[in-house]
Amino acid sequence: MSGHIVEQDVLERVLGTALRTGGEFAEVFVEERTSSGISLDDRKVEELSSGQDRGAGIRVVVRETTGFAHTSDLSEQGLLHAAEVASAVAREGGSGSRTVALDERRFAPPQPLVAKHHEVTKAAKVELLERADDTARSNSSAIVQVTAGYGDSRRRTQIANSDGLLTGEESLRTRLGVRCVAAGDGGMQTGYETLALTLGFELFERRSVEEVAEAAARRAVSKLGARPAPSGILPVVLRRGSGGVLFHEACGHGLEADHIVKNTSVYTDRLGDLVASPLVTLVDDGTVGPQWGCMTVDDEGHPAQRNVLIRDGILTEYMWDYMRARREGRQTSGNGRRESFRHLPMVRMTNTFLLPGQDDPDEIVAQTERGIFVAHLGGGQVNTATGDFTFGMTEAYLIENGRVTEPIRDANLIGNGPEVLSRIDAVGSDFDLAPGTCGKDGQSVPVGFGQPTLRITGVTVGGTSLA
Amino acid sequence: MPDLLGLARSIASRAVGGEQVEAYIASGRETSIRVFEHEIESLSSAESAGLGVRVVASGRVGFAWVAAIDEASAAEALAQARDNARFATPDGLGGLPDPDGRQPVDLDLWREDLVGTSTAKKVDIALDLEKSTLAGDPRIRQVVHANYADAASQSAIASSTGIEVANRRTSCSVSVYAIAADGDDSQTGYGYAAGRQVDDLDVEKAASDAVNRATRLLGAKKPASSRLTTVLDGRITAMLLALLAGTLSGEEVTKGRSLFANRLGEQVAVAELNLVDDPTNALAWGASRVDAEGLACRRNRLIADGKLLGYLYDTRSGRVAGTSSTGSAVRGGYRTTPRPGARALAIEPGELSQEEIVGRIDHGLLVQSVSGVHSGVNAVSGDFSVGAEGVMIRSGSLAEPVREVTVASTIQKMLQHVSFIGSDIDWLPGSATGLTLAIDDMSMSGS
């Protein structure tokens, strides 16, 4: 953290005011974010945009109730006003004046800050998108449209609470997304590929713009002439890195402590139980830099951690935010996150992934007589109370006699989390991670997903042709 | 109240040389309340404001936004937008709109009553909602959350080309999410209500919808795959219309990404289907006097008697297509630039209630909720595949509940297979209106 956004003595007085009506806990979350974006579409750099956002969210907790207010006025007067609004929920009088003494703590970031975006020229960012457009269009004459988007952000946070904690972090994030439309006799198809890491502009040393654009173009072209997806239960092989969203949806959300405490998860009261195939070891890890979901401290000021959620199929731990953990008298797991200072934090995943196993990825396909090979998944959605979840295939093929054959059109897969986890019968020795955005309760936060190539013995494939 | 239009005018007046400048300024006051087990779980209130500046210089567009509305922030955003414009591709069609002479319809979407409603009353509404839901059926095991939310928002747009408009609206809504349980089986149901002031909110209906949706799924099983008629509940129809709006966007059409490009006049749907986007209808949640570029909103007919009649254009896409804006610019607040989009899509209602439609179907599925819409629908290829829950229809009657299925088809085919259009119009929050819609020949994938 380079310098305070709000001075320590101001934060101490604001916390004191926030507790004046009898609150048990108060927190000030200060955030400053600058961002820039460029979009190229239809062969034109249509727009460059830049944005600046700063403000503070203040919460006051009394028993089970949280009062919250936010403001973009970071003067002492503005913060004190927000503290009064937030504390209006705790009206039962109380403890009179409280003083809060803050003790600043600094933690090592998972990723050093290198190429800051403001040191890179806008022309250099524009050139990336032009290269993406050229690469995608030269990949195949079937590519009829290319959209490429670049975005970067620098975010600084400062978190102070009435338990005396004062900390914060600074992070840089950069992303590039390329979307292609291919046209053929059977209509149009789309292909999308994203590169996104918690890095500055050195992101493009990790993977080239050309590689991203080629992947998007190839994905769109591969589906021209694709057959309708089958309808019914089939074995499904997920290629490494593509299917991590499966675990995010199938069990990740169900292991978030808010769902557990409210008894709205199928995984409530299941610690120590076999909830998945013994081949499954699932981890949520906010410390793996420079993945999209990594951080130094979470948005409640606690260091990111590596948490093993399922070990060899046995449920070992849930994910916790500080507020819920504090009520339950236990430690947070560093999973308290929020979209911005305008939002209350809640339990969220960071980078969630399945650890690699022993199987040769090629052999997994070779030993599947008939099924679906999913090379790329889109997003998904889960109902944590029933465990039913969907996830979408955006590049998939039939497997016939142990070989990947014809491409199939986009469709959703649907399954029940606990059932699907128990049906994983092969886990590859390979591994990859991919970026995503989790939209729990309407709040978007960056997350990472990962997995080795694996096979599920049966999932319902939501296509239109008879399986 | 800050003078938003005054600040917008002041920014726009700083255009120099051949430059065009547009300022969009928004401010709002929001409250949101969540209750759980008869207590407030969270109560949030805040005022926020921001502005976005668009600069067009030599045919190049630059944009910048800032989450503040003071003079210094405005000057900084203007400077940033100017600098950003230097790097865009010149484009003769990308300029700001000129006033087109159309007067906005007279719509009053602001209710002083909402602004004056006490926080205590809003909390009581949320608590009542939770209580009614719990009392609705002995099988309701718990209410996961009951919410109240409202917003009073104002915006202003001024440009150096002569646009000057101010707009304001209030809105409020409640929503509830309940779990019904019977033995080991648990199912969930959702209910909501919306309005412009708290008296508009039908809290009892929100509660009973959540109760009915959760309890009627108890005992739901995964059925065998089959081809059948799906009867879409109003909320699902609204979601389908919102997807359709994406394909009718002038931007997607002119960039060659729409299923419906170059198909004006063609029979794209059954002859009974009429679709309009009409933000001038005060009943619609998305009603608005003006669009996001400050032009008057108007009634746009998109499909008439099943024939494709038009697309939705903002200024730029209208120019590219050789026509003009249909007053259909939308934007996601001050942080983004305008794009064409729908505000108040509605299918002209038919004669039958949902019950009467179900009564005419031999083999079908009443779909009460869907999932995976963002992952399973491709608006470019038209492929449509979503997770679904609902109740089977057998010989004209509701039969057993089902879960963990998908329903699939293509958007193109679904429009050609609409067999019944309900009379039960429901002015839902969002950009589209709900009503019951029956669609034949859908694939249901189960076991």
JSON list of C-alpha atoms in Angstrom, two decimals, chain B residues 194-371:
[
{"chain": "B", "resi": 194, "resn": "ALA", "atom": "CA", "xyz": [-42.56, -3.82, -8.24]},
{"chain": "B", "resi": 195, "resn": "GLY", "atom": "CA", "xyz": [-43.94, -0.32, -8.55]},
{"chain": "B", "resi": 196, "resn": "ARG", "atom": "CA", "xyz": [-43.12, 3.36, -8.47]},
{"chain": "B", "resi": 197, "resn": "GLN", "atom": "CA", "xyz": [-44.29, 3.90, -4.86]},
{"chain": "B", "resi": 198, "resn": "VAL", "atom": "CA", "xyz": [-44.78, 1.52, -1.95]},
{"chain": "B", "resi": 199, "resn": "ASP", "atom": "CA", "xyz": [-48.59, 1.44, -2.32]},
{"chain": "B", "resi": 200, "resn": "ASP", "atom": "CA", "xyz": [-48.11, -0.15, -5.75]},
{"chain": "B", "resi": 201, "resn": "LEU", "atom": "CA", "xyz": [-46.43, -3.20, -4.21]},
{"chain": "B", "resi": 202, "resn": "ASP", "atom": "CA", "xyz": [-48.58, -6.32, -4.06]},
{"chain": "B", "resi": 203, "resn": "VAL", "atom": "CA", "xyz": [-46.71, -7.92, -1.17]},
{"chain": "B", "resi": 204, "resn": "GLU", "atom": "CA", "xyz": [-49.27, -10.70, -0.70]},
{"chain": "B", "resi": 205, "resn": "LYS", "atom": "CA", "xyz": [-48.94, -11.80, -4.31]},
{"chain": "B", "resi": 206, "resn": "ALA", "atom": "CA", "xyz": [-45.15, -11.86, -4.03]},
{"chain": "B", "resi": 207, "resn": "ALA", "atom": "CA", "xyz": [-45.48, -14.10, -0.96]},
{"chain": "B", "resi": 208, "resn": "SER", "atom": "CA", "xyz": [-48.05, -16.45, -2.47]},
{"chain": "B", "resi": 209, "resn": "ASP", "atom": "CA", "xyz": [-46.08, -16.77, -5.73]},
{"chain": "B", "resi": 210, "resn": "ALA", "atom": "CA", "xyz": [-42.99, -17.86, -3.79]},
{"chain": "B", "resi": 211, "resn": "VAL", "atom": "CA", "xyz": [-45.05, -20.31, -1.72]},
{"chain": "B", "resi": 212, "resn": "ASN", "atom": "CA", "xyz": [-46.81, -21.81, -4.74]},
{"chain": "B", "resi": 213, "resn": "ARG", "atom": "CA", "xyz": [-43.67, -22.09, -6.83]},
{"chain": "B", "resi": 214, "resn": "ALA", "atom": "CA", "xyz": [-41.74, -23.81, -4.02]},
{"chain": "B", "resi": 215, "resn": "THR", "atom": "CA", "xyz": [-44.49, -26.18, -2.85]},
{"chain": "B", "resi": 216, "resn": "ARG", "atom": "CA", "xyz": [-45.66, -27.31, -6.26]},
{"chain": "B", "resi": 217, "resn": "LEU", "atom": "CA", "xyz": [-42.14, -28.54, -7.05]},
{"chain": "B", "resi": 218, "resn": "LEU", "atom": "CA", "xyz": [-42.04, -30.83, -4.00]},
{"chain": "B", "resi": 219, "resn": "GLY", "atom": "CA", "xyz": [-41.51, -34.38, -5.14]},
{"chain": "B", "resi": 220, "resn": "ALA", "atom": "CA", "xyz": [-40.07, -33.18, -8.46]},
{"chain": "B", "resi": 221, "resn": "LYS", "atom": "CA", "xyz": [-38.20, -35.85, -10.40]},
{"chain": "B", "resi": 222, "resn": "LYS", "atom": "CA", "xyz": [-36.05, -35.88, -13.46]},
{"chain": "B", "resi": 223, "resn": "PRO", "atom": "CA", "xyz": [-38.32, -37.12, -16.27]},
{"chain": "B", "resi": 224, "resn": "ALA", "atom": "CA", "xyz": [-37.44, -39.04, -19.42]},
{"chain": "B", "resi": 225, "resn": "SER", "atom": "CA", "xyz": [-36.41, -36.94, -22.41]},
{"chain": "B", "resi": 226, "resn": "SER", "atom": "CA", "xyz": [-39.17, -36.02, -24.85]},
{"chain": "B", "resi": 227, "resn": "ARG", "atom": "CA", "xyz": [-40.38, -33.52, -27.39]},
{"chain": "B", "resi": 228, "resn": "LEU", "atom": "CA", "xyz": [-43.26, -31.41, -26.12]},
{"chain": "B", "resi": 229, "resn": "THR", "atom": "CA", "xyz": [-44.99, -28.05, -25.85]},
{"chain": "B", "resi": 230, "resn": "THR", "atom": "CA", "xyz": [-43.52, -25.70, -23.28]},
{"chain": "B", "resi": 231, "resn": "VAL", "atom": "CA", "xyz": [-45.77, -23.18, -21.59]},
{"chain": "B", "resi": 232, "resn": "LEU", "atom": "CA", "xyz": [-43.57, -20.30, -20.45]},
{"chain": "B", "resi": 233, "resn": "ASP", "atom": "CA", "xyz": [-44.55, -18.40, -17.32]},
{"chain": "B", "resi": 234, "resn": "GLY", "atom": "CA", "xyz": [-44.63, -14.61, -17.83]},
{"chain": "B", "resi": 235, "resn": "ARG", "atom": "CA", "xyz": [-41.20, -14.04, -16.32]},
{"chain": "B", "resi": 236, "resn": "ILE", "atom": "CA", "xyz": [-39.66, -16.60, -18.69]},
{"chain": "B", "resi": 237, "resn": "THR", "atom": "CA", "xyz": [-41.35, -14.99, -21.69]},
{"chain": "B", "resi": 238, "resn": "ALA", "atom": "CA", "xyz": [-39.91, -11.63, -20.62]},
{"chain": "B", "resi": 239, "resn": "MET", "atom": "CA", "xyz": [-36.45, -13.20, -20.52]},
{"chain": "B", "resi": 240, "resn": "LEU", "atom": "CA", "xyz": [-36.97, -14.62, -24.03]},
{"chain": "B", "resi": 241, "resn": "LEU", "atom": "CA", "xyz": [-38.05, -11.19, -25.29]},
{"chain": "B", "resi": 242, "resn": "ALA", "atom": "CA", "xyz": [-34.97, -9.58, -23.79]},
{"chain": "B", "resi": 243, "resn": "LEU", "atom": "CA", "xyz": [-32.81, -12.07, -25.75]},
{"chain": "B", "resi": 244, "resn": "LEU", "atom": "CA", "xyz": [-34.79, -11.33, -28.88]},
{"chain": "B", "resi": 245, "resn": "ALA", "atom": "CA", "xyz": [-34.18, -7.61, -28.38]},
{"chain": "B", "resi": 246, "resn": "GLY", "atom": "CA", "xyz": [-30.44, -8.27, -28.64]},
{"chain": "B", "resi": 247, "resn": "THR", "atom": "CA", "xyz": [-30.95, -9.73, -32.11]},
{"chain": "B", "resi": 248, "resn": "LEU", "atom": "CA", "xyz": [-33.07, -6.74, -33.18]},
{"chain": "B", "resi": 249, "resn": "SER", "atom": "CA", "xyz": [-30.46, -4.20, -32.05]},
{"chain": "B", "resi": 250, "resn": "GLY", "atom": "CA", "xyz": [-29.47, -1.98, -34.94]},
{"chain": "B", "resi": 251, "resn": "GLU", "atom": "CA", "xyz": [-25.85, -2.35, -33.90]},
{"chain": "B", "resi": 252, "resn": "GLU", "atom": "CA", "xyz": [-25.90, -6.15, -34.17]},
{"chain": "B", "resi": 253, "resn": "VAL", "atom": "CA", "xyz": [-27.82, -5.91, -37.45]},
{"chain": "B", "resi": 254, "resn": "THR", "atom": "CA", "xyz": [-25.43, -3.42, -39.08]},
{"chain": "B", "resi": 255, "resn": "LYS", "atom": "CA", "xyz": [-22.40, -5.39, -37.90]},
{"chain": "B", "resi": 256, "resn": "GLY", "atom": "CA", "xyz": [-23.74, -8.59, -39.41]},
{"chain": "B", "resi": 257, "resn": "ARG", "atom": "CA", "xyz": [-24.23, -10.42, -36.12]},
{"chain": "B", "resi": 258, "resn": "SER", "atom": "CA", "xyz": [-27.99, -10.70, -36.09]},
{"chain": "B", "resi": 259, "resn": "LEU", "atom": "CA", "xyz": [-30.15, -13.65, -37.07]},
{"chain": "B", "resi": 260, "resn": "PHE", "atom": "CA", "xyz": [-32.60, -11.10, -38.41]},
{"chain": "B", "resi": 261, "resn": "ALA", "atom": "CA", "xyz": [-30.26, -8.97, -40.54]},
{"chain": "B", "resi": 262, "resn": "ASN", "atom": "CA", "xyz": [-31.57, -8.42, -44.09]},
{"chain": "B", "resi": 263, "resn": "ARG", "atom": "CA", "xyz": [-34.89, -10.04, -43.29]},
{"chain": "B", "resi": 264, "resn": "LEU", "atom": "CA", "xyz": [-37.26, -7.04, -43.11]},
{"chain": "B", "resi": 265, "resn": "GLY", "atom": "CA", "xyz": [-40.70, -8.01, -44.37]},
{"chain": "B", "resi": 266, "resn": "GLU", "atom": "CA", "xyz": [-40.09, -11.74, -43.91]},
{"chain": "B", "resi": 267, "resn": "GLN", "atom": "CA", "xyz": [-42.41, -13.97, -41.90]},
{"chain": "B", "resi": 268, "resn": "VAL", "atom": "CA", "xyz": [-40.12, -14.58, -38.91]},
{"chain": "B", "resi": 269, "resn": "ALA", "atom": "CA", "xyz": [-42.86, -15.65, -36.48]},
{"chain": "B", "resi": 270, "resn": "VAL", "atom": "CA", "xyz": [-46.38, -17.07, -36.44]},
{"chain": "B", "resi": 271, "resn": "ALA", "atom": "CA", "xyz": [-48.97, -14.67, -37.86]},
{"chain": "B", "resi": 272, "resn": "GLU", "atom": "CA", "xyz": [-50.56, -14.14, -34.43]},
{"chain": "B", "resi": 273, "resn": "LEU", "atom": "CA", "xyz": [-47.41, -12.54, -33.03]},
{"chain": "B", "resi": 274, "resn": "ASN", "atom": "CA", "xyz": [-47.11, -8.76, -32.69]},
{"chain": "B", "resi": 275, "resn": "LEU", "atom": "CA", "xyz": [-44.14, -7.25, -30.87]},
{"chain": "B", "resi": 276, "resn": "VAL", "atom": "CA", "xyz": [-43.57, -3.61, -29.96]},
{"chain": "B", "resi": 277, "resn": "ASP", "atom": "CA", "xyz": [-41.06, -1.71, -27.90]},
{"chain": "B", "resi": 278, "resn": "ASP", "atom": "CA", "xyz": [-43.08, 1.10, -26.37]},
{"chain": "B", "resi": 279, "resn": "PRO", "atom": "CA", "xyz": [-41.41, 3.14, -23.63]},
{"chain": "B", "resi": 280, "resn": "THR", "atom": "CA", "xyz": [-44.16, 5.76, -23.97]},
{"chain": "B", "resi": 281, "resn": "ASN", "atom": "CA", "xyz": [-46.53, 3.38, -22.16]},
{"chain": "B", "resi": 282, "resn": "ALA", "atom": "CA", "xyz": [-46.53, 4.51, -18.53]},
{"chain": "B", "resi": 283, "resn": "LEU", "atom": "CA", "xyz": [-47.50, 1.00, -17.37]},
{"chain": "B", "resi": 284, "resn": "ALA", "atom": "CA", "xyz": [-44.18, -0.41, -18.53]},
{"chain": "B", "resi": 285, "resn": "TRP", "atom": "CA", "xyz": [-41.41, -0.58, -15.95]},
{"chain": "B", "resi": 286, "resn": "GLY", "atom": "CA", "xyz": [-38.93, 0.72, -18.53]},
{"chain": "B", "resi": 287, "resn": "ALA", "atom": "CA", "xyz": [-41.13, 3.67, -19.56]},
{"chain": "B", "resi": 288, "resn": "SER", "atom": "CA", "xyz": [-39.14, 6.79, -20.33]},
{"chain": "B", "resi": 289, "resn": "ARG", "atom": "CA", "xyz": [-39.69, 10.19, -21.94]},
{"chain": "B", "resi": 290, "resn": "VAL", "atom": "CA", "xyz": [-36.28, 10.29, -23.56]},
{"chain": "B", "resi": 291, "resn": "ASP", "atom": "CA", "xyz": [-33.60, 7.85, -24.60]},
{"chain": "B", "resi": 292, "resn": "ALA", "atom": "CA", "xyz": [-29.98, 7.78, -23.46]},
{"chain": "B", "resi": 293, "resn": "GLU", "atom": "CA", "xyz": [-28.92, 10.30, -26.10]},
{"chain": "B", "resi": 294, "resn": "GLY", "atom": "CA", "xyz": [-31.73, 12.70, -25.20]},
{"chain": "B", "resi": 295, "resn": "LEU", "atom": "CA", "xyz": [-34.07, 11.98, -28.13]},
{"chain": "B", "resi": 296, "resn": "ALA", "atom": "CA", "xyz": [-37.78, 11.40, -27.49]},
{"chain": "B", "resi": 297, "resn": "CYS", "atom": "CA", "xyz": [-38.69, 7.75, -26.86]},
{"chain": "B", "resi": 298, "resn": "ARG", "atom": "CA", "xyz": [-41.30, 6.43, -29.25]},
{"chain": "B", "resi": 299, "resn": "ARG", "atom": "CA", "xyz": [-43.42, 3.38, -29.96]},
{"chain": "B", "resi": 300, "resn": "ASN", "atom": "CA", "xyz": [-41.50, 1.07, -32.30]},
{"chain": "B", "resi": 301, "resn": "ARG", "atom": "CA", "xyz": [-43.30, -1.84, -33.97]},
{"chain": "B", "resi": 302, "resn": "LEU", "atom": "CA", "xyz": [-40.82, -4.67, -34.48]},
{"chain": "B", "resi": 303, "resn": "ILE", "atom": "CA", "xyz": [-42.93, -7.65, -35.56]},
{"chain": "B", "resi": 304, "resn": "ALA", "atom": "CA", "xyz": [-46.46, -7.29, -36.95]},
{"chain": "B", "resi": 305, "resn": "ASP", "atom": "CA", "xyz": [-48.58, -10.33, -37.88]},
{"chain": "B", "resi": 306, "resn": "GLY", "atom": "CA", "xyz": [-45.39, -12.34, -37.65]},
{"chain": "B", "resi": 307, "resn": "LYS", "atom": "CA", "xyz": [-43.53, -10.19, -40.20]},
{"chain": "B", "resi": 308, "resn": "LEU", "atom": "CA", "xyz": [-40.31, -8.41, -39.28]},
{"chain": "B", "resi": 309, "resn": "LEU", "atom": "CA", "xyz": [-41.01, -4.69, -39.42]},
{"chain": "B", "resi": 310, "resn": "GLY", "atom": "CA", "xyz": [-37.98, -2.94, -37.97]},
{"chain": "B", "resi": 311, "resn": "TYR", "atom": "CA", "xyz": [-34.95, -2.75, -35.73]},
{"chain": "B", "resi": 312, "resn": "LEU", "atom": "CA", "xyz": [-33.96, -0.62, -32.77]},
{"chain": "B", "resi": 313, "resn": "TYR", "atom": "CA", "xyz": [-31.45, 2.12, -33.60]},
{"chain": "B", "resi": 314, "resn": "ASP", "atom": "CA", "xyz": [-29.42, 4.65, -31.68]},
{"chain": "B", "resi": 315, "resn": "THR", "atom": "CA", "xyz": [-27.93, 7.56, -33.61]},
{"chain": "B", "resi": 316, "resn": "ARG", "atom": "CA", "xyz": [-24.82, 5.85, -34.87]},
{"chain": "B", "resi": 317, "resn": "SER", "atom": "CA", "xyz": [-26.36, 2.54, -35.92]},
{"chain": "B", "resi": 318, "resn": "GLY", "atom": "CA", "xyz": [-29.23, 4.44, -37.55]},
{"chain": "B", "resi": 319, "resn": "ARG", "atom": "CA", "xyz": [-26.75, 6.40, -39.67]},
{"chain": "B", "resi": 320, "resn": "VAL", "atom": "CA", "xyz": [-24.83, 3.26, -40.60]},
{"chain": "B", "resi": 321, "resn": "ALA", "atom": "CA", "xyz": [-28.09, 1.65, -41.74]},
{"chain": "B", "resi": 322, "resn": "GLY", "atom": "CA", "xyz": [-28.96, 4.72, -43.79]},
{"chain": "B", "resi": 323, "resn": "THR", "atom": "CA", "xyz": [-31.88, 5.65, -41.58]},
{"chain": "B", "resi": 324, "resn": "SER", "atom": "CA", "xyz": [-32.17, 7.53, -38.30]},
{"chain": "B", "resi": 325, "resn": "SER", "atom": "CA", "xyz": [-32.37, 6.81, -34.60]},
{"chain": "B", "resi": 326, "resn": "THR", "atom": "CA", "xyz": [-35.57, 5.21, -33.37]},
{"chain": "B", "resi": 327, "resn": "GLY", "atom": "CA", "xyz": [-35.03, 6.85, -29.98]},
{"chain": "B", "resi": 328, "resn": "SER", "atom": "CA", "xyz": [-33.73, 3.51, -28.69]},
{"chain": "B", "resi": 329, "resn": "ALA", "atom": "CA", "xyz": [-30.38, 4.42, -27.12]},
{"chain": "B", "resi": 330, "resn": "VAL", "atom": "CA", "xyz": [-29.88, 2.86, -23.70]},
{"chain": "B", "resi": 331, "resn": "ARG", "atom": "CA", "xyz": [-26.90, 3.04, -21.36]},
{"chain": "B", "resi": 332, "resn": "GLY", "atom": "CA", "xyz": [-25.93, 1.28, -18.16]},
{"chain": "B", "resi": 333, "resn": "GLY", "atom": "CA", "xyz": [-25.52, 4.50, -16.18]},
{"chain": "B", "resi": 334, "resn": "TYR", "atom": "CA", "xyz": [-22.90, 7.22, -16.44]},
{"chain": "B", "resi": 335, "resn": "ARG", "atom": "CA", "xyz": [-20.03, 4.75, -16.83]},
{"chain": "B", "resi": 336, "resn": "THR", "atom": "CA", "xyz": [-20.92, 3.60, -20.33]},
{"chain": "B", "resi": 337, "resn": "THR", "atom": "CA", "xyz": [-21.70, 5.07, -23.73]},
{"chain": "B", "resi": 338, "resn": "PRO", "atom": "CA", "xyz": [-25.10, 4.59, -25.40]},
{"chain": "B", "resi": 339, "resn": "ARG", "atom": "CA", "xyz": [-26.00, 1.53, -27.44]},
{"chain": "B", "resi": 340, "resn": "PRO", "atom": "CA", "xyz": [-29.30, 0.60, -29.09]},
{"chain": "B", "resi": 341, "resn": "GLY", "atom": "CA", "xyz": [-31.60, -1.51, -26.94]},
{"chain": "B", "resi": 342, "resn": "ALA", "atom": "CA", "xyz": [-35.16, -2.12, -25.83]},
{"chain": "B", "resi": 343, "resn": "ARG", "atom": "CA", "xyz": [-36.86, -0.54, -22.80]},
{"chain": "B", "resi": 344, "resn": "ALA", "atom": "CA", "xyz": [-40.43, -1.81, -22.89]},
{"chain": "B", "resi": 345, "resn": "LEU", "atom": "CA", "xyz": [-40.86, -4.81, -25.15]},
{"chain": "B", "resi": 346, "resn": "ALA", "atom": "CA", "xyz": [-44.31, -6.32, -25.19]},
{"chain": "B", "resi": 347, "resn": "ILE", "atom": "CA", "xyz": [-46.14, -9.00, -27.13]},
{"chain": "B", "resi": 348, "resn": "GLU", "atom": "CA", "xyz": [-49.72, -8.03, -27.88]},
{"chain": "B", "resi": 349, "resn": "PRO", "atom": "CA", "xyz": [-51.77, -10.18, -25.47]},
{"chain": "B", "resi": 350, "resn": "GLY", "atom": "CA", "xyz": [-54.06, -12.96, -26.64]},
{"chain": "B", "resi": 351, "resn": "GLU", "atom": "CA", "xyz": [-57.43, -14.12, -25.31]},
{"chain": "B", "resi": 352, "resn": "LEU", "atom": "CA", "xyz": [-56.58, -17.02, -22.99]},
{"chain": "B", "resi": 353, "resn": "SER", "atom": "CA", "xyz": [-55.51, -17.19, -19.36]},
{"chain": "B", "resi": 354, "resn": "GLN", "atom": "CA", "xyz": [-52.59, -19.44, -18.40]},
{"chain": "B", "resi": 355, "resn": "GLU", "atom": "CA", "xyz": [-55.06, -21.99, -17.04]},
{"chain": "B", "resi": 356, "resn": "GLU", "atom": "CA", "xyz": [-57.00, -22.04, -20.30]},
{"chain": "B", "resi": 357, "resn": "ILE", "atom": "CA", "xyz": [-53.80, -22.49, -22.29]},
{"chain": "B", "resi": 358, "resn": "VAL", "atom": "CA", "xyz": [-52.72, -25.41, -20.09]},
{"chain": "B", "resi": 359, "resn": "GLY", "atom": "CA", "xyz": [-56.22, -26.87, -20.64]},
{"chain": "B", "resi": 360, "resn": "ARG", "atom": "CA", "xyz": [-55.60, -27.05, -24.39]},
{"chain": "B", "resi": 361, "resn": "ILE", "atom": "CA", "xyz": [-52.29, -28.88, -24.23]},
{"chain": "B", "resi": 362, "resn": "ASP", "atom": "CA", "xyz": [-52.05, -32.64, -24.36]},
{"chain": "B", "resi": 363, "resn": "HIS", "atom": "CA", "xyz": [-48.36, -33.17, -23.59]},
{"chain": "B", "resi": 364, "resn": "GLY", "atom": "CA", "xyz": [-46.36, -30.29, -22.23]},
{"chain": "B", "resi": 365, "resn": "LEU", "atom": "CA", "xyz": [-44.25, -28.64, -19.55]},
{"chain": "B", "resi": 366, "resn": "LEU", "atom": "CA", "xyz": [-45.21, -25.51, -17.65]},
{"chain": "B", "resi": 367, "resn": "VAL", "atom": "CA", "xyz": [-41.82, -23.83, -17.14]},
{"chain": "B", "resi": 368, "resn": "GLN", "atom": "CA", "xyz": [-41.73, -21.80, -13.92]},
{"chain": "B", "resi": 369, "resn": "SER", "atom": "CA", "xyz": [-38.02, -21.07, -13.72]},
{"chain": "B", "resi": 370, "resn": "VAL", "atom": "CA", "xyz": [-34.98, -21.35, -15.95]},
{"chain": "B", "resi": 371, "resn": "SER", "atom": "CA", "xyz": [-31.23, -21.28, -15.32]}
]
